[in-house]
Short mmCIF file of C-alpha atoms in Angstrom, two decimals:
data_model
loop_
_atom_site.label_atom_id
_atom_site.label_comp_id
_atom_site.label_asym_id
_atom_site.label_seq_id
_atom_site.Cartn_x
_atom_site.Cartn_y
_atom_site.Cartn_z
CA GLY A 9 36.53 72.52 -168.61
CA LEU A 10 40.07 71.85 -169.75
CA ALA A 11 40.28 74.15 -172.95
CA TRP A 12 38.54 77.13 -171.09
CA LEU A 13 41.01 76.35 -168.15
CA LEU A 14 44.04 76.86 -170.78
CA GLY A 15 43.01 79.16 -173.10
CA LEU A 16 43.30 76.81 -175.66
CA SER A 17 41.55 74.29 -178.13
CA TRP A 18 42.94 71.15 -176.53
CA HIS A 19 39.46 69.17 -175.31
CA ALA A 20 39.37 68.46 -172.23
CA ALA A 21 38.07 64.96 -173.15
CA VAL A 22 41.89 63.83 -174.05
CA ALA A 23 43.16 64.80 -170.72
CA ASN A 24 45.33 61.29 -171.06
CA ASP A 25 44.12 59.90 -167.75
CA VAL A 26 46.53 56.53 -167.27
CA SER A 27 44.19 54.04 -165.78
CA GLN A 28 41.07 54.88 -168.16
CA TYR A 29 43.21 54.19 -170.76
CA PHE A 30 44.60 51.09 -169.25
CA ARG A 31 40.87 49.48 -168.60
CA SER A 32 40.13 49.54 -172.55
CA LEU A 33 43.40 46.64 -172.64
CA SER A 34 42.77 43.14 -171.20
CA PRO A 35 43.49 42.16 -167.70
CA THR A 36 46.27 40.10 -169.23
CA ILE A 37 48.38 42.89 -171.72
CA ALA A 38 49.99 40.94 -174.42
CA GLN A 39 53.71 41.31 -175.50
CA CYS A 40 54.52 44.26 -177.85
CA VAL A 41 54.67 42.92 -181.41
CA ALA A 42 57.13 43.78 -183.91
CA THR A 43 55.25 42.66 -186.90
CA GLY A 44 52.52 43.09 -188.25
CA PRO A 45 50.13 46.04 -186.76
CA LEU A 46 53.48 47.67 -185.53
CA ARG A 47 54.38 47.82 -189.09
CA THR A 48 52.40 50.90 -189.25
CA ASN A 49 52.97 54.54 -191.29
CA GLU A 50 54.68 55.47 -187.12
CA LEU A 51 57.82 55.85 -186.35
CA SER A 52 57.92 53.19 -183.98
CA VAL A 53 59.40 50.40 -182.32
CA CYS A 54 58.96 48.02 -179.54
CA ILE A 55 60.80 48.72 -176.70
CA TYR A 56 60.78 45.38 -174.19
CA VAL A 57 62.43 45.33 -170.44
CA THR A 58 63.77 41.84 -169.67
CA PRO A 59 63.58 40.05 -166.08
CA ASP A 60 67.89 41.47 -165.23
CA GLY A 61 66.74 44.66 -166.51
CA ALA A 62 68.01 44.79 -169.91
CA ILE A 63 66.75 47.25 -173.32
CA ILE A 64 65.73 45.90 -175.64
CA GLN A 65 64.84 48.61 -178.82
CA SER A 66 63.59 45.71 -181.78
CA ASP A 67 64.23 48.37 -184.48
CA ASP A 68 67.85 50.91 -184.68
CA PHE A 69 67.39 53.77 -186.35
CA LYS A 70 71.46 54.67 -187.02
CA GLU A 71 70.58 57.07 -189.30
CA ARG A 72 67.09 57.98 -189.62
CA SER A 73 65.10 59.85 -187.92
CA GLY A 74 64.34 59.49 -184.83
CA SER A 75 67.94 58.40 -183.95
CA GLY A 76 68.69 61.20 -181.98
CA LYS A 77 65.57 60.35 -180.63
CA GLN A 78 65.97 56.12 -179.58
CA MET A 79 69.47 56.95 -177.87
CA ILE A 80 68.34 59.08 -174.69
CA MET A 81 65.35 57.94 -174.58
CA ASP A 82 67.41 55.05 -173.50
CA LEU A 83 69.15 57.10 -170.93
CA MET A 84 65.86 57.95 -169.96
CA LEU A 85 64.76 54.68 -169.33
CA ARG A 86 67.19 53.08 -167.54
CA GLU A 87 67.10 55.75 -164.93
CA VAL A 88 63.88 55.72 -164.85
CA LEU A 89 64.13 51.58 -163.89
CA ARG A 90 67.13 52.42 -161.46
CA ALA A 91 64.31 54.95 -159.87
CA VAL A 92 61.18 52.24 -159.95
CA ASP A 93 63.29 49.39 -158.80
CA ALA A 94 64.96 50.97 -155.91
CA MET A 95 61.67 52.16 -154.85
CA ARG A 96 59.97 48.58 -155.71
CA GLY A 97 61.61 46.45 -156.02
CA ALA A 98 62.60 44.82 -159.46
CA HIS A 99 60.33 43.40 -161.50
CA LYS A 100 60.53 39.42 -162.24
CA GLY A 101 59.37 39.59 -165.81
CA TRP A 102 59.38 40.94 -169.23
CA LEU A 103 57.40 44.19 -169.65
CA SER A 104 56.77 45.63 -173.05
CA PHE A 105 55.40 48.51 -174.72
CA ALA A 106 55.18 49.70 -178.22
CA MET A 107 57.31 53.56 -178.63
CA VAL A 108 56.22 55.53 -181.09
CA TYR A 109 59.11 58.54 -182.01
CA GLY A 110 56.97 60.79 -184.24
CA ALA A 111 56.41 64.57 -183.44
CA ASP A 112 53.11 63.81 -184.14
CA GLY A 113 52.40 60.87 -182.61
CA PRO A 114 50.36 57.35 -181.62
CA ARG A 115 47.56 57.15 -184.59
CA SER A 116 46.17 52.85 -183.60
CA ARG A 117 45.22 51.04 -181.76
CA ARG A 118 47.18 48.17 -180.35
CA PRO A 119 46.71 45.31 -177.22
CA TYR A 120 49.61 46.59 -175.12
CA PRO A 121 50.43 49.87 -174.59
CA VAL A 122 51.10 52.33 -177.09
CA ILE A 123 53.39 55.16 -176.58
CA GLY A 124 54.24 58.58 -177.62
CA PHE A 125 55.68 62.14 -176.57
CA GLY A 126 52.61 64.45 -178.24
CA LYS A 127 49.74 64.41 -180.29
CA ILE A 128 49.30 66.98 -183.35
CA HIS A 129 45.57 65.69 -182.58
CA PRO A 130 45.05 65.48 -179.05
CA ALA A 131 40.58 64.71 -179.16
CA VAL A 132 40.75 61.95 -182.19
CA GLN A 133 44.75 59.71 -181.02
CA PRO A 134 45.04 56.96 -179.60
CA GLY A 135 47.64 56.03 -176.93
CA LEU A 136 49.14 57.52 -173.64
CA LEU A 137 52.24 60.34 -173.54
CA ILE A 138 55.58 59.96 -171.35
CA PRO A 139 58.08 62.67 -170.86
CA ASN A 140 60.23 63.42 -174.56
CA PRO A 141 63.90 62.49 -175.01
CA PHE A 142 64.58 66.04 -174.74
CA PHE A 143 64.17 65.36 -170.65
CA VAL A 144 67.50 63.38 -170.60
CA ASN A 145 66.90 61.56 -167.44
CA PRO A 146 64.84 62.37 -164.38
CA ARG A 147 67.94 63.08 -161.57
CA TRP A 148 69.92 64.99 -164.88
CA TRP A 149 67.36 67.63 -165.49
CA GLU A 150 65.91 68.65 -162.18
CA THR A 151 70.01 69.05 -161.09
CA PHE A 152 69.90 71.13 -164.51
CA THR A 153 66.48 73.20 -163.73
CA ASP A 154 67.50 74.26 -160.54
CA GLY A 155 71.12 75.35 -162.12
CA LEU A 156 69.01 77.42 -164.99
CA TYR A 157 66.64 79.23 -161.67
CA VAL A 158 69.29 79.37 -159.62
CA HIS A 159 71.28 81.70 -162.68
CA ALA A 160 68.29 83.55 -163.19
CA GLN A 161 67.99 84.74 -159.83
CA THR A 162 70.76 86.96 -160.58
CA ARG A 163 68.11 89.22 -163.14
CA PRO A 164 65.28 90.64 -160.83
CA TRP A 165 62.09 91.62 -163.18
CA HIS A 166 63.81 95.82 -163.41
CA THR A 167 66.91 94.07 -165.28
CA LYS A 168 64.98 92.67 -167.89
CA SER A 169 63.87 93.50 -171.28
CA ALA A 170 60.45 93.85 -171.26
CA LYS A 171 60.48 91.51 -174.63
CA GLY A 172 58.83 88.58 -176.09
CA LEU A 173 61.62 85.66 -177.23
CA PHE A 174 61.40 82.81 -179.30
CA ARG A 175 64.02 81.99 -181.20
CA GLY A 176 63.73 78.76 -183.37
CA ALA A 177 63.60 76.63 -187.29
CA CYS A 178 61.55 77.44 -190.50
CA GLY A 179 60.66 74.17 -191.51
CA PRO A 180 56.75 72.75 -193.09
CA GLY A 181 54.62 72.76 -190.00
CA ALA A 182 55.79 76.09 -188.78
CA LYS A 183 53.18 78.20 -190.03
CA ALA A 184 51.83 80.02 -186.38
CA ARG A 185 55.66 80.42 -185.96
CA PHE A 186 54.87 82.14 -189.06
CA GLU A 187 52.29 84.26 -188.21
CA LEU A 188 54.24 85.52 -184.83
CA LEU A 189 56.78 86.55 -186.51
CA SER A 190 55.12 88.82 -189.39
CA VAL A 191 53.29 91.31 -186.46
CA ARG A 192 55.45 94.54 -187.17
CA ASP A 193 56.41 95.22 -183.67
CA THR A 194 59.74 95.88 -182.45
CA GLU A 195 59.09 97.25 -178.84
CA HIS A 196 57.34 94.38 -176.99
CA LEU A 197 59.27 90.88 -179.18
CA ASP A 198 62.54 89.63 -179.60
CA VAL A 199 61.30 86.51 -181.92
CA GLY A 200 63.01 84.87 -185.38
CA PHE A 201 63.83 82.03 -187.36
CA THR A 202 66.74 80.98 -186.50
CA LYS A 203 67.93 78.33 -189.49
CA ALA A 204 65.57 75.69 -192.07
CA ASP A 205 64.36 71.85 -190.49
CA GLY A 206 63.57 70.41 -194.09
CA TYR A 207 64.67 72.90 -196.25
CA ASP A 208 67.69 74.59 -197.98
CA THR A 209 67.05 77.91 -196.62
CA VAL A 210 65.49 79.66 -194.21
CA GLN A 211 64.22 81.83 -197.73
CA ASP A 212 63.15 79.11 -199.07
CA CYS A 213 60.95 77.94 -196.22
CA VAL A 214 59.79 80.91 -195.66
CA PHE A 215 58.81 81.53 -198.92
CA ALA A 216 56.89 77.65 -199.18
CA LEU A 217 55.06 78.82 -196.16
CA ALA A 218 53.80 81.70 -197.93
CA LYS A 219 52.37 80.05 -200.68
CA GLU A 220 50.20 76.86 -199.60
CA HIS A 221 48.97 79.37 -196.54
CA ARG A 222 48.24 82.27 -198.60
CA PHE A 223 50.30 84.94 -196.69
CA LYS A 224 51.13 88.09 -198.08
CA ARG A 225 54.47 88.19 -200.03
CA ALA A 226 55.13 91.53 -197.75
CA ASP A 227 55.11 89.53 -194.84
CA ALA A 228 57.36 87.38 -196.08
CA VAL A 229 59.41 89.52 -197.62
CA TYR A 230 59.28 91.54 -194.06
CA LEU A 231 60.81 88.75 -191.87
CA LEU A 232 63.19 87.51 -193.96
CA ASN A 233 64.63 90.96 -194.02
CA ASN A 234 63.92 91.07 -190.33
CA LYS A 235 63.17 88.05 -188.58
CA VAL A 236 66.52 85.79 -189.13
CA LEU A 237 68.06 86.34 -185.81
CA PRO A 238 70.74 84.85 -184.20
CA GLN A 239 70.44 81.88 -181.73
CA VAL A 240 69.76 82.54 -177.56
CA PRO A 241 71.66 80.64 -175.15
CA GLN A 242 69.66 79.40 -172.76
CA ASN A 243 71.39 80.87 -170.14
CA ASN A 244 70.21 84.41 -171.60
CA TYR A 245 66.71 83.57 -171.61
CA SER A 246 67.04 84.66 -167.85
CA HIS A 247 67.24 88.36 -169.91
CA TYR A 248 63.44 88.71 -171.58
CA ARG A 249 60.50 88.91 -169.01
CA TYR A 250 58.43 86.97 -171.69
CA LEU A 251 59.11 83.24 -172.90
CA ILE A 252 57.05 82.48 -175.86
CA HIS A 253 55.94 78.71 -176.34
CA MET A 254 55.29 78.05 -180.22
CA PRO A 255 54.38 74.64 -181.52
CA GLY A 256 57.14 72.39 -183.45
CA SER A 257 57.96 73.79 -187.08
CA ALA A 258 58.60 70.12 -188.81
CA THR A 259 54.56 69.21 -188.28
CA GLY A 260 53.29 71.90 -185.84
CA SER A 261 53.01 69.81 -182.81
CA TYR A 262 55.03 69.37 -179.44
CA SER A 263 58.09 71.26 -179.02
CA ARG A 264 60.44 70.51 -176.26
CA ASN A 265 61.27 74.16 -176.21
CA LEU A 266 57.50 74.62 -173.65
CA GLN A 267 59.82 72.50 -170.26
CA TYR A 268 62.93 74.65 -171.02
CA LEU A 269 60.99 77.49 -170.21
CA TRP A 270 59.64 77.46 -166.44
CA SER A 271 63.34 78.17 -164.69
CA HIS A 272 63.78 81.43 -165.77
CA GLY A 273 61.79 83.99 -163.47
CA SER A 274 60.31 84.85 -166.65
CA ILE A 275 57.06 84.86 -167.68
CA VAL A 276 55.38 81.62 -170.36
CA LEU A 277 53.00 83.04 -173.29
CA ILE A 278 51.61 80.06 -174.82
CA TYR A 279 50.77 80.04 -178.96
CA ARG A 280 47.34 78.89 -178.68
CA HIS A 281 47.42 75.48 -180.76
CA GLU A 282 46.08 71.84 -180.44
CA ALA A 283 48.99 69.89 -180.35
CA ILE A 284 49.90 68.32 -176.32
CA GLU A 285 52.38 66.19 -174.39
CA TYR A 286 51.43 64.96 -170.75
CA TYR A 287 51.35 67.51 -168.69
CA TYR A 288 49.93 70.15 -170.83
CA GLN A 289 46.35 68.59 -168.39
CA TRP A 290 48.29 70.71 -165.38
CA LEU A 291 48.40 74.29 -167.16
CA ARG A 292 46.07 76.87 -166.06
CA GLU A 293 45.81 80.28 -168.17
CA GLY A 294 46.21 83.23 -165.59
CA GLU A 295 47.92 80.76 -163.11
CA THR A 296 50.98 79.07 -165.09
CA HIS A 297 51.32 81.04 -168.49
CA LEU A 298 48.71 83.38 -170.45
CA ALA A 299 48.04 82.25 -174.19
CA VAL A 300 48.26 83.72 -176.88
CA ASP A 301 48.51 84.52 -180.90
CA ASP A 302 49.30 87.07 -183.23
CA THR A 303 45.97 88.86 -182.03
CA ASP A 304 47.25 89.92 -178.43
CA ILE A 305 49.65 88.99 -178.10
CA LEU A 306 51.28 92.63 -177.96
CA GLU A 307 48.09 93.94 -175.84
CA LYS A 308 48.55 89.68 -173.25
CA ILE A 309 52.42 92.13 -172.35
CA ARG A 310 51.12 95.13 -172.27
CA TRP A 311 48.56 93.70 -169.55
CA VAL A 312 51.62 92.36 -167.52
CA GLU A 313 53.87 94.99 -167.83
CA ALA A 314 50.20 97.10 -166.07
CA ASN A 315 49.74 94.41 -163.86
CA ILE A 316 51.73 93.61 -160.48
CA THR A 317 49.31 91.59 -159.62
CA LEU A 318 48.73 89.10 -162.12
CA ARG A 319 52.29 89.45 -162.71
CA LYS A 320 53.81 88.11 -159.57
CA THR A 321 51.42 85.08 -160.41
CA LEU A 322 52.68 83.80 -163.35
CA LEU A 323 56.12 83.95 -162.25
CA LYS A 324 55.21 82.11 -159.13
CA GLY A 325 52.26 79.71 -161.66
CA ALA A 326 55.45 79.70 -163.95
CA ARG A 327 58.14 78.57 -160.57
CA THR A 328 55.22 75.27 -158.90
CA PHE A 329 54.25 74.37 -161.85
CA GLN A 330 58.48 73.33 -162.72
CA ARG A 331 57.99 71.98 -158.99
CA LYS A 332 55.53 70.14 -158.92
CA TYR A 333 54.98 68.78 -162.26
CA LEU A 334 58.43 68.50 -164.30
CA SER A 335 60.54 67.94 -161.42
CA ASN A 336 62.38 64.34 -161.37
CA ALA A 337 59.95 62.69 -158.70
CA ALA A 338 57.26 64.13 -161.52
CA LEU A 339 58.71 62.26 -164.05
CA VAL A 340 59.06 58.82 -162.57
CA ASP A 341 55.59 58.84 -161.20
CA ARG A 342 54.58 59.56 -165.01
CA TRP A 343 56.46 56.28 -165.85
CA TRP A 344 55.38 54.93 -163.03
CA SER A 345 52.01 55.16 -163.58
CA ILE A 346 52.53 52.60 -166.58
CA LEU A 347 54.97 50.61 -165.44
CA GLY A 348 53.34 49.60 -162.61
CA PRO A 349 50.08 48.39 -164.49
CA LEU A 350 52.32 46.45 -166.37
CA ARG A 351 54.16 44.78 -164.07
CA GLU A 352 50.80 43.51 -162.18
CA ARG A 353 48.53 42.64 -165.63
CA GLN A 354 51.48 42.16 -169.14
CA ASP A 355 51.87 38.86 -169.99
CA THR A 356 55.43 37.68 -169.21
CA ARG A 357 55.96 35.59 -171.13
CA PRO A 358 58.90 36.31 -173.85
#
């Protein structure tokens, strides 16, 4: 099953099959309604695409949480619609769906598509997942990651630091990050908090996590004394042989960090967690990445250091994954898998 292939706890039943999702909707799909059921505790809006291609979001978050995601999602959708229209022709009717901007993901079922970027509990959450807004737009993303890969080729394996890199914020959902940073190791790990997310200071955050999850005070003190570190620019990721992906800081859900890790000529280590994005269903443990946590990350790094065949497999797998599943064409295809059925089946009246 999927969970075994990934080496993580993701459930095979949530491979996020788009056609199966659309089979659960009526033959004629209703337009999104911006009142009533939409007004849940989800951070969500209706997005409408008019016959002339204009994009209307039913609510403007302005200074509220999610405003940044809303802005760049608008940029992504404009580029996706341009690409779809170029390939498939312009659509003459109205299209609409609910967009959930919260990191936790969709929580409710509706008679029209509910779309989000990740699910913190995928086995029980409804909805479809699409590329998160920080891909910006498919063409830009491919140009950006291709540039990272070209830059990475100037740093061959033997010149890289034999350490695992992680930098990220400390927030209320950063339990896994606390675990990783508590590992007493400097030979194999270069990991640290860079700032606080939802707290005044990193110190406040660390002590709050220690209290909530009953971590040892000694670990909290060790972390504050040794693991509050400066940010590392993305161009320098290729200085490291191992790049560590952690769940998000705010809720422990998805973190967009993973999408940036495949193009640096390094090996991707994914910390075991439940949350998913849409493309996780194609990850394969031992081919695209290795699954780790605080109990075995050092062992996994030593394993790769001693195994040239495994190293080559993982390096090739990371680059192949980027080109196959996170390319311009792949991002547009994911959107088309949703927009296509909507074009055919949605009630086109405004």
